[in-house]
Amino acid sequence: MSYGFYLDLQKFTDGGDGGNGGTGGSGGITYSYEQAEQIASERAGRAERSALTNYFQQNGMTAEQAQEAFRDFKEKQEAQKPNVSAIEKQRDDALAELTGIKNKAVLSGLGVQKEYEDFLLHEISKNVTDKKDFKACAEEYLKDKPQYTRTQSQMRMSSGSSGGSGAGSSDDVNATFNAALRKAFGR
């Protein structure tokens, strides 16, 4: 069984656009690329089905067994195809998580108090554009609302150095307390 189709090849000849009034013997039938692709795909599917059915029958199967074997083959082939949308979702989730981690690091570097990080991530992310990254937006936001950042003395205390007020970090207090206990118990 042969299906013939003709492409209007006159459009590709030298010196013309194929619109000279004649069809050049092509019968006037034209196909778009998508239509030609669909026809080729259908023919390939039929050829595959025919070849596999013939193979199964040559190996001693009845026509019904060959059809069943072909269906099993196609089901297994479909099952082995990756779920592209699930893979894309996993990728997008991982990228979002990585972006969140990087943005939290930016906020921490700008002195944002931990209890405000999630709130600020949400608020600042609304302002991010192609031309303005998260860090620039965060700096701008925190310039207008510095109440979310640690003061200089709080940052010194958390880093372990003592501030000008004589207050030390909690590690310094613990070390002093432990030294006093050792001295009191004679160790």
PDB file of C-alpha atoms in Angstrom:
ATOM      1  CA  MET A   1       0.000   0.000   0.000  1.00  0.00           C
ATOM      2  CA  SER A   2       1.616   3.220  -1.116  1.00  0.00           C
ATOM      3  CA  TYR A   3       0.556   6.683  -0.127  1.00  0.00           C
ATOM      4  CA  GLY A   4       1.831   9.381  -2.381  1.00  0.00           C
ATOM      5  CA  PHE A   5       2.112  12.979  -1.415  1.00  0.00           C
ATOM      6  CA  TYR A   6       3.654  15.816  -3.259  1.00  0.00           C
ATOM      7  CA  LEU A   7       5.436  18.827  -1.989  1.00  0.00           C
ATOM      8  CA  ASP A   8       5.163  21.971  -4.073  1.00  0.00           C
ATOM      9  CA  LEU A   9       8.791  21.974  -5.115  1.00  0.00           C
ATOM     10  CA  GLN A  10       8.263  24.833  -7.575  1.00  0.00           C
ATOM     11  CA  LYS A  11       8.785  27.222  -4.657  1.00  0.00           C
ATOM     12  CA  PHE A  12      12.372  26.054  -4.432  1.00  0.00           C
ATOM     13  CA  THR A  13      13.322  26.399  -8.091  1.00  0.00           C
ATOM     14  CA  ASP A  14      15.540  29.185  -9.349  1.00  0.00           C
ATOM     15  CA  GLY A  15      13.967  32.432 -10.405  1.00  0.00           C
ATOM     16  CA  GLY A  16      10.459  32.171  -9.076  1.00  0.00           C
ATOM     17  CA  ASP A  17       8.097  31.767  -6.239  1.00  0.00           C
ATOM     18  CA  GLY A  18       6.090  28.979  -7.828  1.00  0.00           C
ATOM     19  CA  GLY A  19       3.134  31.219  -8.447  1.00  0.00           C
ATOM     20  CA  ASN A  20       3.279  31.266 -12.261  1.00  0.00           C
ATOM     21  CA  GLY A  21      -0.226  29.927 -12.629  1.00  0.00           C
ATOM     22  CA  GLY A  22       0.703  26.310 -13.319  1.00  0.00           C
ATOM     23  CA  THR A  23       1.214  23.504 -10.870  1.00  0.00           C
ATOM     24  CA  GLY A  24       4.102  21.990 -12.775  1.00  0.00           C
ATOM     25  CA  GLY A  25       2.480  18.565 -12.764  1.00  0.00           C
ATOM     26  CA  SER A  26       2.490  18.285  -8.965  1.00  0.00           C
ATOM     27  CA  GLY A  27      -1.259  18.017  -8.656  1.00  0.00           C
ATOM     28  CA  GLY A  28      -1.331  21.189  -6.521  1.00  0.00           C
ATOM     29  CA  ILE A  29      -1.110  19.331  -3.169  1.00  0.00           C
ATOM     30  CA  THR A  30       1.172  20.903  -0.579  1.00  0.00           C
ATOM     31  CA  TYR A  31       2.002  19.911   2.984  1.00  0.00           C
ATOM     32  CA  SER A  32       3.340  21.907   5.880  1.00  0.00           C
ATOM     33  CA  TYR A  33       6.417  20.683   7.682  1.00  0.00           C
ATOM     34  CA  GLU A  34       4.276  19.596  10.647  1.00  0.00           C
ATOM     35  CA  GLN A  35       1.950  17.592   8.381  1.00  0.00           C
ATOM     36  CA  ALA A  36       4.883  15.909   6.626  1.00  0.00           C
ATOM     37  CA  GLU A  37       6.427  15.139  10.038  1.00  0.00           C
ATOM     38  CA  GLN A  38       3.158  13.589  11.256  1.00  0.00           C
ATOM     39  CA  ILE A  39       2.814  11.445   8.131  1.00  0.00           C
ATOM     40  CA  ALA A  40       6.407  10.241   8.477  1.00  0.00           C
ATOM     41  CA  SER A  41       5.880   9.467  12.170  1.00  0.00           C
ATOM     42  CA  GLU A  42       2.711   7.470  11.465  1.00  0.00           C
ATOM     43  CA  ARG A  43       4.451   5.510   8.725  1.00  0.00           C
ATOM     44  CA  ALA A  44       7.395   4.762  11.006  1.00  0.00           C
ATOM     45  CA  GLY A  45       5.004   3.523  13.703  1.00  0.00           C
ATOM     46  CA  ARG A  46       3.226   1.231  11.273  1.00  0.00           C
ATOM     47  CA  ALA A  47       6.544  -0.080   9.951  1.00  0.00           C
ATOM     48  CA  GLU A  48       7.775  -0.783  13.495  1.00  0.00           C
ATOM     49  CA  ARG A  49       4.562  -2.571  14.388  1.00  0.00           C
ATOM     50  CA  SER A  50       4.692  -4.653  11.205  1.00  0.00           C
ATOM     51  CA  ALA A  51       8.353  -5.571  11.655  1.00  0.00           C
ATOM     52  CA  LEU A  52       7.920  -6.635  15.286  1.00  0.00           C
ATOM     53  CA  THR A  53       4.735  -8.584  14.555  1.00  0.00           C
ATOM     54  CA  ASN A  54       6.502 -10.412  11.683  1.00  0.00           C
ATOM     55  CA  TYR A  55       9.475 -11.129  13.961  1.00  0.00           C
ATOM     56  CA  PHE A  56       7.237 -12.587  16.667  1.00  0.00           C
ATOM     57  CA  GLN A  57       5.329 -14.705  14.145  1.00  0.00           C
ATOM     58  CA  GLN A  58       8.575 -16.010  12.642  1.00  0.00           C
ATOM     59  CA  ASN A  59       9.520 -17.186  16.117  1.00  0.00           C
ATOM     60  CA  GLY A  60       6.451 -19.412  16.364  1.00  0.00           C
ATOM     61  CA  MET A  61       3.817 -17.071  17.782  1.00  0.00           C
ATOM     62  CA  THR A  62       0.290 -16.881  16.523  1.00  0.00           C
ATOM     63  CA  ALA A  63      -1.035 -13.561  15.206  1.00  0.00           C
ATOM     64  CA  GLU A  64      -2.816 -12.923  18.524  1.00  0.00           C
ATOM     65  CA  GLN A  65       0.301 -13.771  20.541  1.00  0.00           C
ATOM     66  CA  ALA A  66       2.360 -11.519  18.288  1.00  0.00           C
ATOM     67  CA  GLN A  67      -0.096  -8.636  18.836  1.00  0.00           C
ATOM     68  CA  GLU A  68       0.001  -9.213  22.604  1.00  0.00           C
ATOM     69  CA  ALA A  69       3.811  -9.346  22.555  1.00  0.00           C
ATOM     70  CA  PHE A  70       3.867  -6.087  20.591  1.00  0.00           C
ATOM     71  CA  ARG A  71       1.553  -4.419  23.146  1.00  0.00           C
ATOM     72  CA  ASP A  72       3.787  -5.648  25.986  1.00  0.00           C
ATOM     73  CA  PHE A  73       6.831  -4.312  24.161  1.00  0.00           C
ATOM     74  CA  LYS A  74       5.220  -0.867  23.719  1.00  0.00           C
ATOM     75  CA  GLU A  75       4.091  -0.747  27.384  1.00  0.00           C
ATOM     76  CA  LYS A  76       7.612  -1.542  28.579  1.00  0.00           C
ATOM     77  CA  GLN A  77       9.028   1.027  26.180  1.00  0.00           C
ATOM     78  CA  GLU A  78       6.639   3.692  27.538  1.00  0.00           C
ATOM     79  CA  ALA A  79       7.424   2.734  31.151  1.00  0.00           C
ATOM     80  CA  GLN A  80      11.128   3.267  30.517  1.00  0.00           C
ATOM     81  CA  LYS A  81      10.646   6.826  29.286  1.00  0.00           C
ATOM     82  CA  PRO A  82      11.701   9.338  31.908  1.00  0.00           C
ATOM     83  CA  ASN A  83       9.050  11.538  33.474  1.00  0.00           C
ATOM     84  CA  VAL A  84      10.388  14.853  32.209  1.00  0.00           C
ATOM     85  CA  SER A  85       7.980  17.000  34.200  1.00  0.00           C
ATOM     86  CA  ALA A  86       8.936  15.256  37.477  1.00  0.00           C
ATOM     87  CA  ILE A  87      12.635  15.692  36.696  1.00  0.00           C
ATOM     88  CA  GLU A  88      12.094  19.367  35.858  1.00  0.00           C
ATOM     89  CA  LYS A  89      10.184  19.849  39.130  1.00  0.00           C
ATOM     90  CA  GLN A  90      13.029  18.246  41.110  1.00  0.00           C
ATOM     91  CA  ARG A  91      15.513  20.507  39.339  1.00  0.00           C
ATOM     92  CA  ASP A  92      13.427  23.616  40.006  1.00  0.00           C
ATOM     93  CA  ASP A  93      12.972  22.673  43.672  1.00  0.00           C
ATOM     94  CA  ALA A  94      16.718  22.113  44.085  1.00  0.00           C
ATOM     95  CA  LEU A  95      17.506  25.439  42.408  1.00  0.00           C
ATOM     96  CA  ALA A  96      14.993  27.232  44.643  1.00  0.00           C
ATOM     97  CA  GLU A  97      16.545  25.646  47.740  1.00  0.00           C
ATOM     98  CA  LEU A  98      20.055  26.599  46.614  1.00  0.00           C
ATOM     99  CA  THR A  99      18.926  30.163  45.921  1.00  0.00           C
ATOM    100  CA  GLY A 100      17.366  30.332  49.388  1.00  0.00           C
ATOM    101  CA  ILE A 101      20.597  29.153  51.012  1.00  0.00           C
ATOM    102  CA  LYS A 102      22.659  31.689  49.053  1.00  0.00           C
ATOM    103  CA  ASN A 103      20.230  34.485  49.887  1.00  0.00           C
ATOM    104  CA  LYS A 104      20.293  33.593  53.606  1.00  0.00           C
ATOM    105  CA  ALA A 105      24.082  33.807  53.450  1.00  0.00           C
ATOM    106  CA  VAL A 106      23.760  37.276  51.893  1.00  0.00           C
ATOM    107  CA  LEU A 107      21.395  38.356  54.672  1.00  0.00           C
ATOM    108  CA  SER A 108      23.702  36.953  57.338  1.00  0.00           C
ATOM    109  CA  GLY A 109      26.628  38.810  55.780  1.00  0.00           C
ATOM    110  CA  LEU A 110      24.594  42.018  55.954  1.00  0.00           C
ATOM    111  CA  GLY A 111      24.036  41.494  59.680  1.00  0.00           C
ATOM    112  CA  VAL A 112      20.393  40.424  59.602  1.00  0.00           C
ATOM    113  CA  GLN A 113      19.163  38.847  62.831  1.00  0.00           C
ATOM    114  CA  LYS A 114      18.281  35.154  62.398  1.00  0.00           C
ATOM    115  CA  GLU A 115      14.676  35.545  63.525  1.00  0.00           C
ATOM    116  CA  TYR A 116      13.990  37.895  60.589  1.00  0.00           C
ATOM    117  CA  GLU A 117      15.675  35.896  57.808  1.00  0.00           C
ATOM    118  CA  ASP A 118      12.622  34.056  56.472  1.00  0.00           C
ATOM    119  CA  PHE A 119      10.483  37.190  56.517  1.00  0.00           C
ATOM    120  CA  LEU A 120      13.154  39.228  54.759  1.00  0.00           C
ATOM    121  CA  LEU A 121      13.792  36.501  52.185  1.00  0.00           C
ATOM    122  CA  HIS A 122      10.145  36.725  51.213  1.00  0.00           C
ATOM    123  CA  GLU A 123       9.972  40.526  51.255  1.00  0.00           C
ATOM    124  CA  ILE A 124      13.235  41.193  49.424  1.00  0.00           C
ATOM    125  CA  SER A 125      12.636  38.495  46.793  1.00  0.00           C
ATOM    126  CA  LYS A 126       9.610  40.473  45.587  1.00  0.00           C
ATOM    127  CA  ASN A 127      11.962  43.243  44.413  1.00  0.00           C
ATOM    128  CA  VAL A 128      14.490  41.060  42.554  1.00  0.00           C
ATOM    129  CA  THR A 129      14.549  41.612  38.780  1.00  0.00           C
ATOM    130  CA  ASP A 130      16.818  40.760  35.884  1.00  0.00           C
ATOM    131  CA  LYS A 131      18.619  44.063  36.440  1.00  0.00           C
ATOM    132  CA  LYS A 132      18.734  43.995  40.249  1.00  0.00           C
ATOM    133  CA  ASP A 133      19.984  40.917  42.119  1.00  0.00           C
ATOM    134  CA  PHE A 134      19.060  39.810  45.637  1.00  0.00           C
ATOM    135  CA  LYS A 135      22.086  41.416  47.305  1.00  0.00           C
ATOM    136  CA  ALA A 136      21.397  44.843  45.801  1.00  0.00           C
ATOM    137  CA  CYS A 137      17.731  44.594  46.788  1.00  0.00           C
ATOM    138  CA  ALA A 138      18.668  43.483  50.307  1.00  0.00           C
ATOM    139  CA  GLU A 139      21.106  46.339  50.779  1.00  0.00           C
ATOM    140  CA  GLU A 140      18.487  48.824  49.599  1.00  0.00           C
ATOM    141  CA  TYR A 141      15.758  47.304  51.795  1.00  0.00           C
ATOM    142  CA  LEU A 142      17.951  47.209  54.897  1.00  0.00           C
ATOM    143  CA  LYS A 143      19.123  50.775  54.325  1.00  0.00           C
ATOM    144  CA  ASP A 144      15.500  51.875  54.734  1.00  0.00           C
ATOM    145  CA  LYS A 145      14.735  49.389  57.560  1.00  0.00           C
ATOM    146  CA  PRO A 146      17.853  48.878  59.691  1.00  0.00           C
ATOM    147  CA  GLN A 147      15.851  47.505  62.624  1.00  0.00           C
ATOM    148  CA  TYR A 148      16.262  43.985  61.159  1.00  0.00           C
ATOM    149  CA  THR A 149      20.043  44.036  61.479  1.00  0.00           C
ATOM    150  CA  ARG A 150      22.262  43.491  64.484  1.00  0.00           C
ATOM    151  CA  THR A 151      23.964  46.507  65.974  1.00  0.00           C
ATOM    152  CA  GLN A 152      27.753  46.730  65.880  1.00  0.00           C
ATOM    153  CA  SER A 153      28.067  45.773  69.567  1.00  0.00           C
ATOM    154  CA  GLN A 154      25.822  42.728  69.046  1.00  0.00           C
ATOM    155  CA  MET A 155      27.977  41.601  66.116  1.00  0.00           C
ATOM    156  CA  ARG A 156      31.175  42.009  68.187  1.00  0.00           C
ATOM    157  CA  MET A 157      29.668  40.030  71.064  1.00  0.00           C
ATOM    158  CA  SER A 158      28.598  37.182  68.790  1.00  0.00           C
ATOM    159  CA  SER A 159      32.041  37.063  67.176  1.00  0.00           C
ATOM    160  CA  GLY A 160      33.772  36.637  70.543  1.00  0.00           C
ATOM    161  CA  SER A 161      35.433  40.009  71.021  1.00  0.00           C
ATOM    162  CA  SER A 162      34.433  42.303  73.813  1.00  0.00           C
ATOM    163  CA  GLY A 163      32.734  45.574  73.055  1.00  0.00           C
ATOM    164  CA  GLY A 164      33.556  48.998  74.433  1.00  0.00           C
ATOM    165  CA  SER A 165      31.017  48.552  77.239  1.00  0.00           C
ATOM    166  CA  GLY A 166      33.073  45.796  78.855  1.00  0.00           C
ATOM    167  CA  ALA A 167      30.477  43.123  78.056  1.00  0.00           C
ATOM    168  CA  GLY A 168      31.935  39.917  76.680  1.00  0.00           C
ATOM    169  CA  SER A 169      30.484  37.091  74.646  1.00  0.00           C
ATOM    170  CA  SER A 170      28.727  34.194  76.295  1.00  0.00           C
ATOM    171  CA  ASP A 171      31.843  32.067  75.653  1.00  0.00           C
ATOM    172  CA  ASP A 172      33.932  34.552  77.680  1.00  0.00           C
ATOM    173  CA  VAL A 173      31.417  34.473  80.533  1.00  0.00           C
ATOM    174  CA  ASN A 174      31.385  30.657  80.514  1.00  0.00           C
ATOM    175  CA  ALA A 175      35.191  30.496  80.528  1.00  0.00           C
ATOM    176  CA  THR A 176      35.356  32.905  83.472  1.00  0.00           C
ATOM    177  CA  PHE A 177      32.696  30.950  85.361  1.00  0.00           C
ATOM    178  CA  ASN A 178      34.465  27.622  84.713  1.00  0.00           C
ATOM    179  CA  ALA A 179      37.785  29.065  85.901  1.00  0.00           C
ATOM    180  CA  ALA A 180      36.154  30.297  89.125  1.00  0.00           C
ATOM    181  CA  LEU A 181      34.632  26.840  89.755  1.00  0.00           C
ATOM    182  CA  ARG A 182      37.967  25.084  89.210  1.00  0.00           C
ATOM    183  CA  LYS A 183      39.650  27.492  91.598  1.00  0.00           C
ATOM    184  CA  ALA A 184      36.922  27.021  94.233  1.00  0.00           C
ATOM    185  CA  PHE A 185      37.160  23.211  94.111  1.00  0.00           C
ATOM    186  CA  GLY A 186      40.939  23.175  93.964  1.00  0.00           C
ATOM    187  CA  ARG A 187      41.450  21.747  90.520  1.00  0.00           C
TER     188      ARG A 187
END
